[in-house]
CSV table of C-alpha atoms in Angstrom, one decimal:
chain,number,residue,atom,x,y,z
A,1,MET,CA,0.0,0.0,0.0
A,2,ILE,CA,1.5,3.3,-1.1
A,3,GLY,CA,0.3,6.5,0.5
A,4,ILE,CA,0.1,9.9,-1.3
A,5,LEU,CA,0.3,12.9,0.9
A,6,ALA,CA,-2.9,14.8,0.2
A,7,VAL,CA,-2.9,18.0,2.3
A,8,GLN,CA,-2.2,20.1,-0.9
A,9,GLY,CA,-0.8,19.7,-4.3
A,10,GLY,CA,-0.8,17.4,-7.3
A,11,VAL,CA,-2.2,14.2,-5.8
A,12,GLN,CA,-4.3,12.9,-8.8
A,13,GLU,CA,-1.4,12.7,-11.2
A,14,HIS,CA,0.4,10.3,-8.9
A,15,GLU,CA,-2.8,8.3,-8.4
A,16,ARG,CA,-3.2,7.9,-12.1
A,17,THR,CA,0.5,6.7,-12.4
A,18,LEU,CA,0.0,4.2,-9.7
A,19,ASP,CA,-3.2,3.0,-11.3
A,20,ARG,CA,-1.4,2.4,-14.5
A,21,LEU,CA,1.1,0.3,-12.6
A,22,GLY,CA,-1.6,-1.6,-10.8
A,23,VAL,CA,-0.3,-0.5,-7.4
A,24,PRO,CA,-2.8,-0.1,-4.4
A,25,HIS,CA,-2.7,3.4,-2.9
A,26,ARG,CA,-4.6,5.8,-0.6
A,27,GLN,CA,-4.6,9.4,0.2
A,28,VAL,CA,-2.9,10.4,3.4
A,29,ARG,CA,-4.6,13.3,5.2
A,30,ARG,CA,-4.5,12.2,8.9
A,31,ILE,CA,-2.2,10.4,11.2
A,32,GLU,CA,-4.2,7.1,11.0
A,33,HIS,CA,-3.7,7.0,7.2
A,34,LEU,CA,0.0,6.2,7.9
A,35,GLU,CA,-0.9,2.9,9.4
A,36,GLY,CA,0.0,-0.1,7.1
A,37,LEU,CA,1.9,1.9,4.5
A,38,SER,CA,4.8,0.4,2.7
A,39,GLY,CA,5.9,3.7,1.1
A,40,ILE,CA,4.7,7.3,0.7
A,41,ILE,CA,4.8,9.9,-2.2
A,42,LEU,CA,5.0,13.6,-1.4
A,43,PRO,CA,3.6,15.4,-4.5
A,44,GLY,CA,4.3,18.8,-6.0
A,45,GLY,CA,2.5,21.8,-4.8
A,46,GLU,CA,3.3,24.8,-2.5
A,47,SER,CA,5.9,23.5,0.0
A,48,THR,CA,5.3,26.2,2.6
A,49,THR,CA,1.6,25.6,2.5
A,50,MET,CA,2.1,21.9,2.8
A,51,SER,CA,4.4,22.2,5.7
A,52,LYS,CA,2.0,24.5,7.5
A,53,LEU,CA,-0.9,22.2,6.9
A,54,LEU,CA,1.1,19.2,8.2
A,55,GLU,CA,1.8,21.2,11.4
A,56,LEU,CA,-1.8,22.3,11.8
A,57,GLY,CA,-3.1,18.8,11.2
A,58,GLY,CA,-0.8,17.2,13.7
A,59,MET,CA,0.9,15.3,10.9
A,60,LEU,CA,4.4,16.9,10.9
A,61,HIS,CA,6.0,14.9,13.7
A,62,PRO,CA,4.3,11.5,13.0
A,63,LEU,CA,5.4,11.7,9.4
A,64,CYS,CA,9.0,12.6,10.5
A,65,ASP,CA,8.9,9.7,12.9
A,66,ALA,CA,7.6,7.4,10.1
A,67,LEU,CA,10.4,8.4,7.8
A,68,ALA,CA,13.0,8.0,10.5
A,69,SER,CA,11.7,4.5,11.3
A,70,GLY,CA,12.2,3.4,7.7
A,71,LEU,CA,9.1,4.3,5.7
A,72,PRO,CA,10.3,4.7,2.1
A,73,ALA,CA,9.4,8.1,0.5
A,74,TYR,CA,9.5,9.7,-2.9
A,75,GLY,CA,9.1,13.5,-3.2
A,76,THR,CA,8.5,15.4,-6.4
A,77,CYS,CA,9.3,19.2,-6.6
A,78,ALA,CA,7.6,20.5,-3.4
A,79,GLY,CA,8.0,17.0,-2.1
A,80,MET,CA,11.7,17.2,-2.6
A,81,ILE,CA,11.7,20.5,-0.6
A,82,LEU,CA,9.8,18.9,2.2
A,83,LEU,CA,12.3,16.0,2.4
A,84,ALA,CA,15.4,18.3,2.6
A,85,SER,CA,17.4,19.0,5.8
A,86,GLU,CA,17.9,22.7,4.7
A,87,ILE,CA,15.7,24.9,2.5
A,88,LEU,CA,16.8,28.2,0.9
A,89,ASP,CA,14.5,31.0,-0.1
A,90,THR,CA,11.7,29.9,2.1
A,91,ARG,CA,9.6,31.4,4.8
A,92,PRO,CA,11.0,31.4,8.3
A,93,ASP,CA,8.0,29.5,9.6
A,94,ALA,CA,8.3,26.7,7.0
A,95,HIS,CA,9.1,23.2,8.2
A,96,SER,CA,10.9,20.3,6.6
A,97,LEU,CA,11.0,16.5,7.3
A,98,ASP,CA,14.8,16.4,7.4
A,99,ALA,CA,14.9,13.0,5.7
A,100,ILE,CA,17.6,13.7,3.1
A,101,ASP,CA,20.8,15.4,4.0
A,102,MET,CA,20.7,18.1,1.3
A,103,THR,CA,20.3,21.9,0.8
A,104,VAL,CA,17.5,22.7,-1.6
A,105,ARG,CA,16.7,26.1,-3.2
A,106,ARG,CA,13.0,26.8,-3.8
A,107,ASN,CA,12.0,28.1,-7.3
A,108,ALA,CA,15.6,27.8,-8.4
A,109,PHE,CA,14.7,27.6,-12.1
A,110,GLY,CA,12.5,30.6,-12.0
A,111,ARG,CA,8.8,31.4,-12.2
A,112,GLN,CA,6.0,29.4,-13.8
A,113,VAL,CA,6.8,30.9,-17.2
A,114,ASP,CA,10.3,29.5,-16.9
A,115,SER,CA,9.0,25.9,-16.8
A,116,PHE,CA,10.7,23.6,-19.2
A,117,GLU,CA,11.4,20.0,-20.2
A,118,ALA,CA,14.7,18.1,-20.6
A,119,ASP,CA,15.8,14.5,-21.3
A,120,LEU,CA,17.8,13.2,-18.3
A,121,ASP,CA,19.9,10.2,-17.6
A,122,VAL,CA,18.7,8.9,-14.2
A,123,ALA,CA,20.8,6.4,-12.4
A,124,GLY,CA,19.0,3.1,-12.1
A,125,ILE,CA,16.8,3.8,-15.2
A,126,PRO,CA,18.2,2.4,-18.5
A,127,ALA,CA,16.5,4.9,-20.9
A,128,PRO,CA,16.5,8.7,-20.8
A,129,VAL,CA,13.6,10.3,-18.8
A,130,THR,CA,11.7,13.3,-20.1
A,131,ALA,CA,11.6,15.5,-17.1
A,132,VAL,CA,9.1,18.3,-16.7
A,133,PHE,CA,10.2,21.2,-14.5
A,134,ILE,CA,7.5,23.6,-13.1
A,135,ARG,CA,8.8,26.3,-10.8
A,136,ALA,CA,11.3,23.7,-9.7
A,137,PRO,CA,13.9,23.6,-6.9
A,138,TRP,CA,17.4,22.3,-7.3
A,139,VAL,CA,19.9,20.8,-4.9
A,140,GLU,CA,22.9,23.0,-4.0
A,141,ARG,CA,24.5,20.6,-1.4
A,142,VAL,CA,24.4,16.9,-0.7
A,143,GLY,CA,25.7,15.0,2.3
A,144,ASP,CA,28.1,12.1,2.2
A,145,GLN,CA,25.3,9.5,2.3
A,146,VAL,CA,23.3,11.1,-0.6
A,147,GLU,CA,23.5,9.6,-4.1
A,148,VAL,CA,23.0,12.0,-6.9
A,149,LEU,CA,20.8,10.3,-9.5
A,150,ALA,CA,20.5,13.0,-12.1
A,151,ARG,CA,21.8,16.4,-13.2
A,152,VAL,CA,20.6,18.9,-15.8
A,153,PRO,CA,22.7,18.0,-18.9
A,154,SER,CA,22.9,21.4,-20.7
A,155,GLY,CA,21.8,25.0,-20.8
A,156,PRO,CA,22.1,27.7,-18.2
A,157,ALA,CA,21.5,25.3,-15.4
A,158,ALA,CA,23.9,22.6,-16.7
A,159,GLY,CA,25.1,20.4,-13.8
A,160,ALA,CA,22.3,21.3,-11.4
A,161,ILE,CA,21.4,18.3,-9.2
A,162,VAL,CA,17.7,17.4,-9.8
A,163,ALA,CA,17.4,13.8,-8.5
A,164,VAL,CA,18.8,12.3,-5.3
A,165,ARG,CA,18.5,9.3,-3.1
A,166,GLN,CA,19.5,8.7,0.5
A,167,GLY,CA,18.7,5.3,2.0
A,168,ARG,CA,14.9,4.7,1.5
A,169,CYS,CA,14.1,8.3,0.5
A,170,MET,CA,14.2,9.6,-3.1
A,171,ALA,CA,13.4,13.0,-4.5
A,172,THR,CA,13.3,14.7,-7.9
A,173,SER,CA,12.9,18.4,-8.9
A,174,PHE,CA,10.8,17.4,-11.8
A,175,HIS,CA,7.3,15.9,-12.3
A,176,PRO,CA,7.4,12.4,-13.9
A,177,GLU,CA,3.7,12.0,-12.9
A,178,VAL,CA,2.6,14.5,-15.5
A,179,THR,CA,4.0,12.3,-18.3
A,180,GLU,CA,3.2,8.8,-19.5
A,181,ASN,CA,6.6,7.6,-18.4
A,182,THR,CA,6.3,5.4,-15.3
A,183,SER,CA,10.0,4.5,-14.9
A,184,VAL,CA,10.8,6.9,-12.0
A,185,HIS,CA,7.8,5.6,-10.1
A,186,GLN,CA,8.9,2.0,-10.9
A,187,LEU,CA,12.4,2.9,-9.5
A,188,PHE,CA,10.7,4.0,-6.2
A,189,LEU,CA,8.5,0.9,-6.1
A,190,GLN,CA,11.6,-1.2,-6.5
A,191,MET,CA,13.1,0.6,-3.4
A,192,VAL,CA,9.8,-0.1,-1.6
A,193,ALA,CA,10.0,-3.8,-2.5
A,194,GLU,CA,13.6,-4.1,-1.4
A,195,ALA,CA,12.8,-2.4,1.9
A,196,GLY,CA,9.9,-4.8,2.7
A,197,TYR,CA,8.7,-2.3,5.3
A,198,VAL,CA,5.2,-1.8,6.7
A,199,HIS,CA,4.6,1.2,9.0
A,200,HIS,CA,2.7,0.8,12.2
A,201,LEU,CA,1.7,3.7,14.4
A,202,PRO,CA,3.1,3.8,18.0
A,203,GLU,CA,0.5,2.6,20.5
A,204,GLN,CA,0.1,6.1,22.0
A,205,GLU,CA,-0.9,7.5,18.6
A,206,VAL,CA,-3.4,4.7,18.0
A,207,THR,CA,-4.9,5.4,21.4
A,208,ALA,CA,-5.0,9.1,20.7
A,209,GLN,CA,-7.0,8.4,17.5
A,210,ARG,CA,-9.6,6.4,19.4
A,211,VAL,CA,-10.2,9.1,22.0
């Protein structure tokens, strides 16, 4: 069972991709929706709004705890920002999940009108991936345990890091869910299968939900 964080952002596109792959999924809006997940997708959207809604809904710390305990995660665009340990050009009250040791700059590629596509070589995927960048971030620093999966091949942003992995967490600046190519999601699902993880809420959180 794959969860898709559904507090804000492009949830349906990921749902359609998982449907094409025949993978069961559910939207994650409340703490109890984390129970029984084998992985979670953090979609694109507005990262500061998403972080605030996680905090207001009491989801921020349980989701952090789930990732720390081994729940595999894949973040696209805003999802990448949420997974970062450090965020540049964000609001002072924004939160992150601190799941990947990296520094991410919001809207690094510019405004919506500066959105673009590029064919990328992504480690672990045999054929080039057409990547769609929409007000996308990029990664300016990675820790020693972070594997760089893809960089922009050419143009003004040549060399910019746009896909990473650390342990059971993966993130991309781009949106594979808005294309017909399912290879990036398949790479994440391979990570999920290798992890063999099923998340269970701590007893105190289960009790709190019953009250």
